[in-house]
XYZ file of C-alpha atoms in Angstrom:
700
model
C 0.000 0.000 0.000
C 1.388 3.394 -1.051
C 1.705 5.958 1.721
C -0.356 9.110 1.095
C 1.244 12.526 1.318
C 0.015 15.296 3.614
C -1.388 17.259 0.670
C -3.420 14.257 -0.454
C -4.805 13.820 3.073
C -5.824 17.459 3.270
C -7.920 17.174 0.119
C -10.291 14.684 1.748
C -10.012 15.865 5.380
C -11.773 19.236 5.268
C -11.831 19.916 9.056
C -8.041 19.516 9.215
C -7.574 21.762 6.189
C -9.864 24.322 7.805
C -7.706 24.294 10.926
C -4.508 24.738 8.880
C -5.963 27.620 6.850
C -7.035 29.523 9.968
C -3.466 29.273 11.282
C -1.643 30.107 8.037
C -3.904 31.175 5.194
C -1.164 32.071 2.691
C 0.549 28.672 2.835
C -2.626 26.762 2.063
C -4.128 29.024 -0.571
C -3.622 26.472 -3.362
C -5.496 23.789 -1.440
C -8.323 26.236 -0.778
C -8.577 27.234 -4.445
C -8.758 23.569 -5.356
C -11.672 23.092 -2.955
C -13.356 26.251 -4.280
C -13.188 24.942 -7.863
C -14.580 21.639 -6.678
C -17.454 23.518 -5.002
C -18.310 25.365 -8.212
C -18.393 22.150 -10.233
C -20.565 20.455 -7.595
C -22.836 23.523 -7.592
C -23.415 23.166 -11.327
C -24.364 19.506 -10.874
C -26.577 20.318 -7.879
C -28.524 22.899 -9.902
C -29.461 20.094 -12.280
C -30.463 17.622 -9.527
C -31.282 19.542 -6.299
C -33.172 16.578 -4.825
C -30.237 14.124 -5.155
C -29.244 13.068 -1.609
C -25.825 11.634 -2.668
C -24.650 14.962 -4.061
C -26.202 16.851 -1.129
C -24.044 15.183 1.528
C -20.735 16.064 -0.160
C -22.017 19.488 -1.153
C -22.991 20.303 2.454
C -19.461 19.584 3.692
C -17.982 21.924 1.084
C -20.427 24.724 2.002
C -19.575 24.493 5.700
C -15.842 24.450 4.952
C -15.923 27.573 2.751
C -18.225 29.472 5.139
C -15.761 28.935 8.005
C -12.682 30.156 6.103
C -14.360 32.883 4.053
C -12.721 35.589 6.192
C -9.262 34.315 5.218
C -9.870 34.813 1.469
C -12.385 37.695 1.126
C -11.532 38.509 -2.508
C -11.862 34.938 -3.751
C -15.164 34.301 -1.896
C -17.004 37.590 -2.416
C -19.591 35.879 -4.665
C -20.054 32.867 -2.385
C -22.976 34.286 -0.257
C -24.837 35.407 -3.381
C -24.589 31.928 -4.912
C -26.061 30.359 -1.785
C -28.917 32.883 -1.732
C -29.742 32.240 -5.391
C -29.617 28.489 -4.854
C -31.957 28.656 -1.863
C -34.354 31.024 -3.617
C -34.726 28.723 -6.628
C -34.704 25.228 -5.105
C -35.601 25.491 -1.402
C -38.755 23.399 -1.869
C -36.958 20.564 -3.702
C -33.705 20.112 -1.790
C -33.294 17.793 1.173
C -33.855 19.246 4.677
C -30.246 18.632 5.758
C -28.615 20.528 2.886
C -31.170 23.337 3.231
C -30.437 23.645 6.940
C -26.676 23.602 6.247
C -26.944 26.415 3.718
C -29.016 28.530 6.124
C -26.508 27.954 8.920
C -23.666 28.948 6.583
C -25.413 32.218 5.688
C -26.127 32.935 9.366
C -22.478 32.223 10.223
C -21.197 34.644 7.585
C -23.710 37.290 8.686
C -22.681 36.980 12.333
C -18.956 37.117 11.488
C -19.349 40.353 9.582
C -18.876 39.038 6.073
C -22.238 40.553 5.163
C -22.295 43.969 6.838
C -24.778 46.743 5.882
C -22.124 49.436 5.587
C -23.073 50.696 2.143
C -26.366 51.031 0.339
C -25.601 47.947 -1.785
C -24.854 45.805 1.255
C -27.954 47.119 3.040
C -29.978 45.862 0.104
C -28.088 42.566 0.230
C -28.905 42.124 3.938
C -32.554 42.903 3.255
C -32.549 40.316 0.456
C -31.049 37.813 2.892
C -33.683 38.494 5.568
C -36.386 38.432 2.906
C -35.147 35.004 1.871
C -35.344 33.842 5.472
C -38.953 35.015 5.673
C -39.661 33.095 2.473
C -38.119 29.965 3.986
C -40.809 30.034 6.672
C -42.938 28.230 4.082
C -40.807 25.108 4.414
C -42.303 22.207 6.317
C -39.355 22.041 8.678
C -40.024 23.050 12.275
C -36.361 23.073 13.335
C -35.437 25.313 10.409
C -38.256 27.737 11.242
C -37.018 28.012 14.830
C -33.473 28.766 13.624
C -34.746 31.413 11.212
C -36.987 33.019 13.838
C -34.227 33.386 16.427
C -31.725 34.705 13.866
C -34.080 37.321 12.387
C -34.906 38.688 15.834
C -31.271 38.812 16.953
C -30.091 40.273 13.631
C -32.627 43.105 13.656
C -31.846 43.718 17.318
C -28.092 43.948 16.683
C -28.649 46.243 13.703
C -30.500 48.723 15.953
C -28.227 48.633 19.001
C -26.239 51.835 18.450
C -28.912 53.715 16.526
C -32.125 53.015 14.683
C -31.475 51.624 11.207
C -34.533 53.279 9.686
C -33.861 52.250 6.083
C -33.579 48.597 6.979
C -36.525 48.705 9.409
C -38.844 50.400 6.937
C -38.082 47.928 4.156
C -38.490 44.917 6.420
C -41.769 46.207 7.832
C -43.155 46.653 4.330
C -42.002 43.154 3.440
C -43.681 41.715 6.536
C -46.876 43.550 5.646
C -46.931 41.644 2.357
C -46.165 38.394 4.192
C -49.407 38.762 6.171
C -51.360 38.055 2.982
C -49.194 35.066 2.082
C -51.041 31.955 1.003
C -48.946 29.880 3.386
C -50.503 30.150 6.837
C -47.343 29.074 8.683
C -45.185 31.722 6.988
C -47.675 34.485 7.799
C -47.953 33.338 11.418
C -44.172 33.217 11.898
C -43.871 36.720 10.430
C -46.410 37.991 12.958
C -44.521 36.268 15.774
C -41.280 37.952 14.680
C -42.906 41.392 14.727
C -44.487 40.753 18.120
C -41.176 39.667 19.631
C -39.373 42.682 18.170
C -42.016 44.946 19.710
C -41.690 43.268 23.109
C -37.907 43.626 22.961
C -38.422 47.389 22.445
C -36.828 47.356 18.980
C -39.826 48.000 16.752
C -42.023 49.851 19.218
C -43.501 52.389 16.817
C -47.091 52.863 15.702
C -46.438 51.362 12.271
C -45.545 47.976 13.759
C -48.631 48.005 15.962
C -50.923 48.859 13.064
C -49.392 46.137 10.877
C -50.142 43.638 13.658
C -53.629 45.132 13.955
C -54.265 44.268 10.308
C -53.543 40.637 11.175
C -56.696 40.599 13.327
C -58.718 40.508 10.082
C -56.878 37.549 8.568
C -58.766 34.503 7.307
C -56.595 32.197 9.414
C -57.796 31.691 13.015
C -54.215 31.090 14.202
C -53.007 34.444 12.869
C -56.035 36.207 14.366
C -55.360 34.554 17.724
C -51.681 35.603 17.699
C -52.546 39.229 16.929
C -55.327 39.403 19.542
C -53.111 37.817 22.211
C -50.528 40.512 21.477
C -52.989 43.335 22.169
C -54.398 41.627 25.242
C -50.938 40.806 26.610
C -52.008 37.291 27.625
C -48.642 35.720 26.713
C -46.562 38.222 28.697
C -47.220 36.495 32.014
C -45.879 33.203 30.676
C -42.647 34.898 29.589
C -42.304 36.722 32.894
C -42.716 33.454 34.786
C -39.581 32.025 33.147
C -37.340 33.898 35.577
C -39.366 32.607 38.504
C -38.504 29.036 37.512
C -34.818 29.673 38.219
C -33.452 27.932 41.292
C -33.265 29.868 44.515
C -29.682 30.477 45.586
C -30.338 29.652 49.247
C -32.024 26.318 48.498
C -29.201 25.368 46.133
C -26.586 26.255 48.737
C -28.493 24.241 51.346
C -28.612 21.192 49.062
C -24.930 21.682 48.264
C -24.024 21.598 51.970
C -26.063 18.482 52.760
C -25.488 16.319 49.695
C -22.207 14.976 48.416
C -19.852 17.527 46.894
C -19.801 16.269 43.337
C -18.967 18.247 40.232
C -22.633 18.343 39.294
C -23.407 20.039 42.621
C -20.714 22.626 42.003
C -22.046 23.224 38.513
C -25.576 23.644 39.863
C -24.398 26.220 42.399
C -22.487 28.184 39.760
C -25.536 28.245 37.487
C -27.696 29.557 40.314
C -25.159 32.286 41.089
C -25.062 33.293 37.426
C -28.858 33.527 37.276
C -28.896 35.734 40.381
C -26.273 38.027 38.837
C -28.309 38.298 35.623
C -31.372 39.286 37.625
C -29.405 41.951 39.495
C -28.023 43.356 36.246
C -31.488 43.501 34.719
C -32.807 45.301 37.804
C -29.979 47.852 37.673
C -30.729 48.803 34.068
C -32.745 51.891 33.344
C -36.389 51.060 32.793
C -37.966 51.816 29.442
C -41.550 53.023 29.624
C -43.764 52.484 26.581
C -47.320 53.159 25.718
C -49.552 50.148 25.544
C -50.073 48.758 22.074
C -53.753 49.711 22.302
C -52.768 53.389 22.567
C -50.773 53.291 19.313
C -53.640 52.222 17.052
C -54.327 54.912 14.459
C -58.127 54.584 14.354
C -59.345 52.843 17.526
C -63.027 53.518 16.772
C -62.810 52.006 13.298
C -60.659 49.134 14.549
C -63.165 48.311 17.307
C -66.087 48.446 14.867
C -64.323 46.070 12.451
C -63.453 43.609 15.220
C -67.021 43.761 16.524
C -68.418 43.184 13.026
C -66.088 40.182 12.649
C -67.218 38.925 16.055
C -70.878 39.135 15.053
C -70.261 37.216 11.840
C -68.257 34.562 13.690
C -71.023 34.186 16.289
C -73.738 33.800 13.644
C -71.813 31.361 11.441
C -69.867 29.692 14.281
C -66.698 30.390 12.270
C -64.215 30.624 15.150
C -63.905 28.603 18.318
C -65.676 29.929 21.386
C -62.337 30.660 23.088
C -61.222 32.884 20.212
C -64.577 34.669 20.189
C -64.130 35.344 23.904
C -60.736 36.902 23.190
C -62.322 39.081 20.510
C -64.950 40.160 23.050
C -62.179 41.010 25.486
C -60.305 43.066 22.891
C -63.395 45.080 21.936
C -64.186 45.778 25.592
C -60.588 46.840 26.269
C -60.641 49.194 23.283
C -63.910 50.752 24.455
C -62.616 51.208 27.993
C -59.158 52.533 27.104
C -60.216 54.987 24.389
C -63.686 55.836 25.819
C -65.372 54.705 22.607
C -69.095 54.641 21.904
C -70.146 51.269 20.480
C -73.763 50.817 21.534
C -74.338 47.602 19.598
C -71.741 45.815 21.707
C -73.940 45.976 24.820
C -76.950 44.607 22.943
C -74.743 41.796 21.652
C -73.696 40.802 25.190
C -77.197 40.667 26.711
C -78.030 37.100 25.484
C -74.753 35.844 27.002
C -75.615 37.148 30.484
C -77.103 33.945 31.868
C -75.805 31.805 34.743
C -75.530 28.627 32.656
C -73.460 30.386 29.957
C -69.901 29.119 29.523
C -67.312 31.494 31.072
C -70.049 33.864 32.189
C -67.773 35.441 34.816
C -65.404 36.504 32.036
C -68.324 38.002 30.116
C -69.359 39.963 33.214
C -65.800 41.273 33.459
C -65.871 42.281 29.770
C -69.125 44.191 30.310
C -67.505 46.081 33.181
C -64.383 46.789 31.087
C -66.467 48.326 28.320
C -68.311 50.638 30.719
C -67.239 54.230 31.187
C -68.807 57.564 32.053
C -69.411 58.599 28.437
C -71.613 55.590 27.651
C -75.291 56.691 27.638
C -77.091 55.250 30.678
C -79.945 54.122 28.408
C -77.521 51.804 26.577
C -76.218 50.176 29.764
C -79.536 49.951 31.599
C -80.718 46.832 29.657
C -77.427 45.131 30.581
C -77.857 46.043 34.249
C -81.440 44.802 34.296
C -80.458 41.584 32.505
C -77.818 40.867 35.165
C -80.262 41.685 37.960
C -83.021 39.514 36.469
C -80.846 36.534 35.491
C -78.402 36.399 38.408
C -79.845 38.160 41.452
C -82.728 35.861 42.308
C -83.521 33.980 45.500
C -83.817 30.600 43.734
C -80.213 30.712 42.520
C -77.187 29.660 44.532
C -75.214 32.182 46.537
C -72.304 32.000 44.046
C -74.555 33.124 41.190
C -76.088 35.964 43.218
C -72.656 37.141 44.388
C -71.297 37.136 40.834
C -74.275 39.173 39.642
C -73.986 41.754 42.422
C -70.215 42.022 41.998
C -70.659 42.499 38.254
C -73.191 45.263 38.887
C -70.770 46.909 41.294
C -67.951 46.908 38.721
C -70.260 48.377 36.065
C -71.571 51.069 38.411
C -68.038 51.943 39.502
C -67.299 53.034 35.936
C -70.779 54.274 34.979
C -72.824 55.163 38.101
C -75.809 56.444 36.111
C -76.440 53.002 34.601
C -78.181 51.791 37.774
C -81.868 52.798 38.156
C -82.722 54.095 41.601
C -85.630 51.724 42.274
C -83.547 48.703 41.224
C -80.699 49.735 43.521
C -83.012 50.112 46.509
C -84.630 46.753 45.789
C -81.286 44.936 45.555
C -79.953 46.455 48.758
C -83.167 45.791 50.646
C -83.187 42.106 49.671
C -79.513 41.204 50.069
C -78.008 43.697 52.513
C -78.790 41.384 55.436
C -78.874 38.076 53.567
C -78.221 34.853 55.433
C -75.385 33.884 53.049
C -72.135 35.794 53.414
C -71.366 35.978 49.699
C -74.486 37.898 48.596
C -74.430 39.972 51.778
C -70.838 41.127 51.222
C -71.507 41.839 47.542
C -74.600 43.897 48.374
C -72.754 45.838 51.064
C -69.909 46.586 48.662
C -72.501 48.008 46.248
C -73.950 50.000 49.139
C -70.565 51.446 50.127
C -69.934 52.374 46.491
C -73.085 54.469 46.236
C -72.416 56.044 49.625
C -69.384 57.593 47.949
C -70.562 58.387 44.426
C -74.282 59.187 44.871
C -75.825 58.784 48.342
C -79.022 60.503 47.180
C -80.059 57.263 45.446
C -80.022 55.370 48.763
C -82.635 55.216 51.466
C -81.910 57.446 54.395
C -81.161 54.552 56.721
C -78.606 53.169 54.232
C -76.604 56.361 53.712
C -74.475 56.274 56.829
C -73.277 59.178 58.922
C -70.508 60.445 56.634
C -72.701 60.452 53.518
C -75.608 62.068 55.370
C -73.392 64.879 56.652
C -71.964 65.440 53.167
C -75.344 65.708 51.451
C -75.467 69.470 52.044
C -72.465 70.059 49.799
C -72.906 67.012 47.566
C -73.777 67.491 43.908
C -74.309 64.342 41.795
C -72.478 64.185 38.479
C -74.580 64.418 35.361
C -74.030 62.520 32.133
C -70.908 63.752 30.342
C -69.708 65.869 33.274
C -65.951 65.732 33.859
C -64.033 66.757 36.971
C -61.250 69.192 36.100
C -58.273 68.854 38.429
C -55.350 71.217 38.816
C -53.236 68.865 40.912
C -52.411 65.194 41.378
C -54.777 63.103 43.470
C -53.221 62.282 46.821
C -50.369 64.797 46.557
C -51.261 66.077 50.022
C -50.001 62.793 51.467
C -46.477 63.639 50.286
C -46.826 67.102 51.813
C -47.716 65.418 55.101
C -44.547 63.333 54.926
C -42.428 66.454 54.447
C -44.015 68.293 57.405
C -42.191 68.042 60.761
C -43.691 65.707 63.297
C -45.845 67.328 65.958
C -45.675 66.901 69.686
C -46.825 63.796 71.417
C -49.937 65.500 72.759
C -51.006 66.603 69.263
C -50.510 63.133 67.856
C -52.367 61.677 70.772
C -55.266 64.081 70.280
C -55.366 63.268 66.561
C -55.493 59.571 67.308
C -58.274 60.124 69.815
C -60.198 62.186 67.278
C -59.839 59.468 64.668
C -60.933 56.875 67.203
C -63.970 58.920 68.174
C -64.872 59.433 64.524
C -64.719 55.725 63.789
C -66.683 54.774 66.860
C -69.367 57.370 66.107
C -69.692 56.088 62.565
C -70.032 52.495 63.712
C -72.581 53.476 66.323
C -74.574 55.573 63.861
C -74.693 52.763 61.308
C -75.922 50.334 63.943
C -78.502 52.776 65.218
C -79.734 53.697 61.777
C -80.144 50.036 60.843
C -82.415 49.550 63.865
C -84.581 52.605 63.268
C -88.235 52.082 62.487
C -89.845 53.280 59.301
C -92.162 55.597 61.231
C -89.248 57.587 62.604
C -87.785 57.867 59.079
C -91.039 59.319 57.807
C -91.154 61.892 60.627
C -87.600 62.994 59.887
C -88.393 63.279 56.189
C -91.285 65.631 57.009
C -89.039 67.752 59.227
C -86.460 67.995 56.437
C -89.087 69.150 53.950
C -90.118 71.974 56.299
C -86.546 73.190 56.648
C -85.617 72.907 52.940
C -86.519 76.504 52.066
C -84.432 77.992 54.891
C -81.407 75.874 53.940
C -81.623 76.882 50.273
C -81.632 80.595 51.166
C -78.668 80.179 53.519
C -76.734 78.197 50.902
C -77.305 80.885 48.241
C -75.974 83.590 50.559
C -72.917 81.487 51.438
C -72.167 80.816 47.762
C -72.351 84.555 46.920
C -70.028 85.441 49.797
C -67.568 82.729 48.740
C -67.477 84.014 45.128
C -66.865 87.589 46.302
C -64.039 86.521 48.627
C -62.398 84.513 45.825
C -62.518 87.506 43.464
C -60.950 89.766 46.102
C -58.205 87.231 46.790
C -57.355 86.871 43.102
C -57.315 90.636 42.628
C -55.067 91.392 45.602
C -52.613 88.477 45.440
C -50.306 87.916 42.447
C -50.235 84.582 40.641
C -46.699 83.885 41.801
C -47.908 83.491 45.379
C -50.155 80.538 44.527
C -48.986 77.393 46.265
C -48.775 74.293 44.166
C -47.295 72.185 46.953
C -44.618 69.641 46.243
C -45.554 69.352 42.546
C -44.279 72.864 41.926
C -40.886 72.098 43.452
C -39.825 68.593 42.401
C -40.505 65.923 39.815
C -42.425 62.970 41.206
C -40.801 59.551 40.878
C -42.246 56.041 41.003
C -41.470 55.889 44.714
C -43.560 59.020 45.293
C -46.545 57.552 43.462
C -46.115 54.296 45.385
C -46.120 56.294 48.628
C -49.301 58.089 47.531
C -51.007 54.761 46.858
C -49.852 53.397 50.204
C -51.100 56.425 52.156
C -54.405 56.399 50.257
C -54.892 52.762 51.266
C -54.147 53.592 54.901
C -56.640 56.458 54.938
C -59.256 54.310 53.212
C -58.691 51.507 55.723
C -59.167 53.945 58.587
C -62.341 55.213 56.953
C -63.870 51.763 56.792
C -64.751 51.875 60.494
C -62.124 49.402 61.648
C -63.573 46.401 59.800
C -61.468 43.278 60.213
C -59.400 42.528 57.127
C -60.364 45.780 55.404
C -56.793 46.937 54.945
C -55.685 43.543 53.688
C -58.518 43.557 51.163
C -57.529 47.026 50.008
C -53.917 45.924 49.667
C -54.889 43.018 47.465
C -57.239 45.097 45.329
C -54.911 48.024 44.788
C -51.968 46.269 43.205
C -50.135 47.779 40.284
C -52.634 46.461 37.761
C -53.936 48.118 34.643
C -57.115 50.027 35.664
C -58.674 49.237 32.286
C -58.629 45.502 33.095
C -61.288 43.960 35.328
C -59.959 40.887 37.081
C -62.327 37.919 37.228
C -61.445 37.441 40.893
C -63.389 40.627 41.645
C -66.487 39.081 40.069
C -66.340 35.785 41.966
C -65.026 37.223 45.243
C -66.949 36.695 48.474
C -67.766 33.020 47.928
C -66.078 30.619 50.264
C -66.753 26.959 49.593
C -67.570 24.707 52.497
C -64.797 22.388 53.627
C -65.154 18.681 53.064
C -64.415 16.032 55.673
C -60.701 15.785 54.845
C -60.204 19.551 55.089
C -62.012 19.692 58.431
C -59.862 16.878 59.775
C -56.725 18.736 58.679
C -57.718 21.752 60.765
C -58.327 19.496 63.764
C -54.887 17.932 63.350
C -53.279 21.358 63.192
C -54.976 22.400 66.436
C -53.975 19.163 68.151
C -50.403 19.566 66.999
C -50.357 23.152 68.263
C -51.532 22.079 71.739
C -49.077 19.209 72.156
C -46.631 19.240 75.033
C -43.173 20.452 74.106
C -41.454 17.276 75.292
C -43.521 15.281 72.792
C -42.227 17.251 69.800
C -38.715 18.145 70.939
C -37.251 15.343 68.822
C -38.989 16.563 65.652
C -36.818 17.754 62.792
C -38.594 21.125 62.450
C -38.059 21.855 66.156
C -34.397 20.851 66.123
C -33.888 22.776 62.898
C -35.019 26.039 64.497
C -32.084 25.959 66.879
C -29.658 25.231 64.041
C -30.823 28.022 61.753
C -28.350 30.603 60.545
C -28.623 34.280 61.413
C -29.778 35.054 57.873
C -32.654 32.547 58.104
C -33.732 33.933 61.476
C -33.764 37.484 60.116
C -35.766 36.430 57.080
C -38.343 34.666 59.259
C -38.621 37.680 61.542
C -39.121 40.070 58.619
C -41.854 37.843 57.212
C -43.557 37.748 60.619
C -43.438 41.545 60.978
C -44.809 42.016 57.467
C -47.662 39.618 58.192
C -48.535 41.432 61.414
C -48.590 44.794 59.624
C -50.857 43.369 56.956
C -53.269 42.208 59.657
C -53.296 45.710 61.130
C -51.504 44.981 64.419
């Protein structure tokens, strides 16, 4: 057997030749040119038979070899990327999946290594052609290839816009994606939409044009494309992405397992991975936050968009074109649009009335959508049929307490946004029947509706239901009419920040304030209890006395109003505008911490106002999270219903009580008892902080 020379071995061993070329490109130029000529001859044969698997295997090795060493011979390989693009454009449907994947990986490799850089106008066009080809390859029935293309397109566009916005490239790609929405291939159109959605979420394409292109996808003939676009506007997939970080291992639990278990390399690797994840989280927290408008705010014509979606929803409901789940998402989108932009779409409420029945599938979601679509500019006549339908179909003594509670909670959410939608006689009837109901769920729901109207319009309540605070405020109270808007010259709750800046008073003053607050709460509780026990005869006598004194009060009020107007005019005339006090808003810019402090103080004041009810502050804390006010959570519709415990649950509570009352010597050998003494200082501090936080939440 004749011994082969090194040059002959290099011809067949391409990985070794690749290694030699990267070390010394000049010495191995002849071998490379030989391989390049071989590639061109194989390319000519492959163009004739692109489906031949025998040629494809050898051809794939040559493509990978040249793509790795293309930086060493830029002049000789300047036409190599163009040949691959032409080959893929012409024969991507016929060639084998392996060779097609290899060619795509070679193009991605050259793009990432800077062989194809958009430095000039010609190369910008070349990059756009390359990305356009990748969008075209979404039509291939190859899931792995589509995943590779998706991740590369997103990362490539992201890297192209790192230093500054590449407007020429972005504009061309957006126009190309707009044409891809109407592609006959459903998979290609769906992947294009997913690319645009991910680029928007990564804050790369966060302009109105991207949002409106995605909005056009809501009118596609494909249910999958419609679902992707609607999920984008509703933000239903964001929570799944945010939960990915929560799945990371906790550093303390990993360290604990590392100390107990054997110290193997896998344990060390696990600990290092956990440390790296913690560092990534800290880096992400330290970055400056980027605040964007919601996608719903960037729609060019929200009224027209909502009308088109609603028309599509009606057609789908009549013909049963889409699945019920997708129709529910369309309902949600229309209601969100109406609530966010204060739109008038009267037919939407008529459309929802037949769905407002207890046996309807996902009826709690539909109740939430009705509340989302309610706002102060909706005519009360349009919402009154919805309110009456809920009252007639849900609030009935023959239904279960869960159904009645859901109906009353739904009415409360609607009336919170549109108080004029509730007729006065219906409100009085509901409160009279369920204010003192035997079941806690309907009773709590009715009382929440009662407390709402004590704040927004106590005139609609019976005198015995108004409470002391609302009765005292009736003299100065003026109910809002339809279309009336409160004009404000300052931020709500800004006085709470002014209170924080004021110096603390003496102990006697604080003590007197606390006593005053205590007296006020006790008086209010006592008045509510007394007013609930009053007879109807006494109410009628008081009503007659009020009618006799109405004329005198009106005259006194008119005189007081005139005097107030005159004093205001004199004050404005004598004092310059510069002396007006705007408080803290005129001195500093408010940060997120300031707004969080305002919310916290508002919750404290509201909890104090609720007459010391047990759990009131905790309920306010849970309700006033940093949620979007335009979204109505379903938990608010079904709240107040506590299911009865079964036998196993009752036995568990008994076991807990027995365990709590055991003698200490009987449980001293337990692991949890022995572990308390062996805890570290960090664990003890963490437990103590959690205990203090829990006590504060309970109001102690």
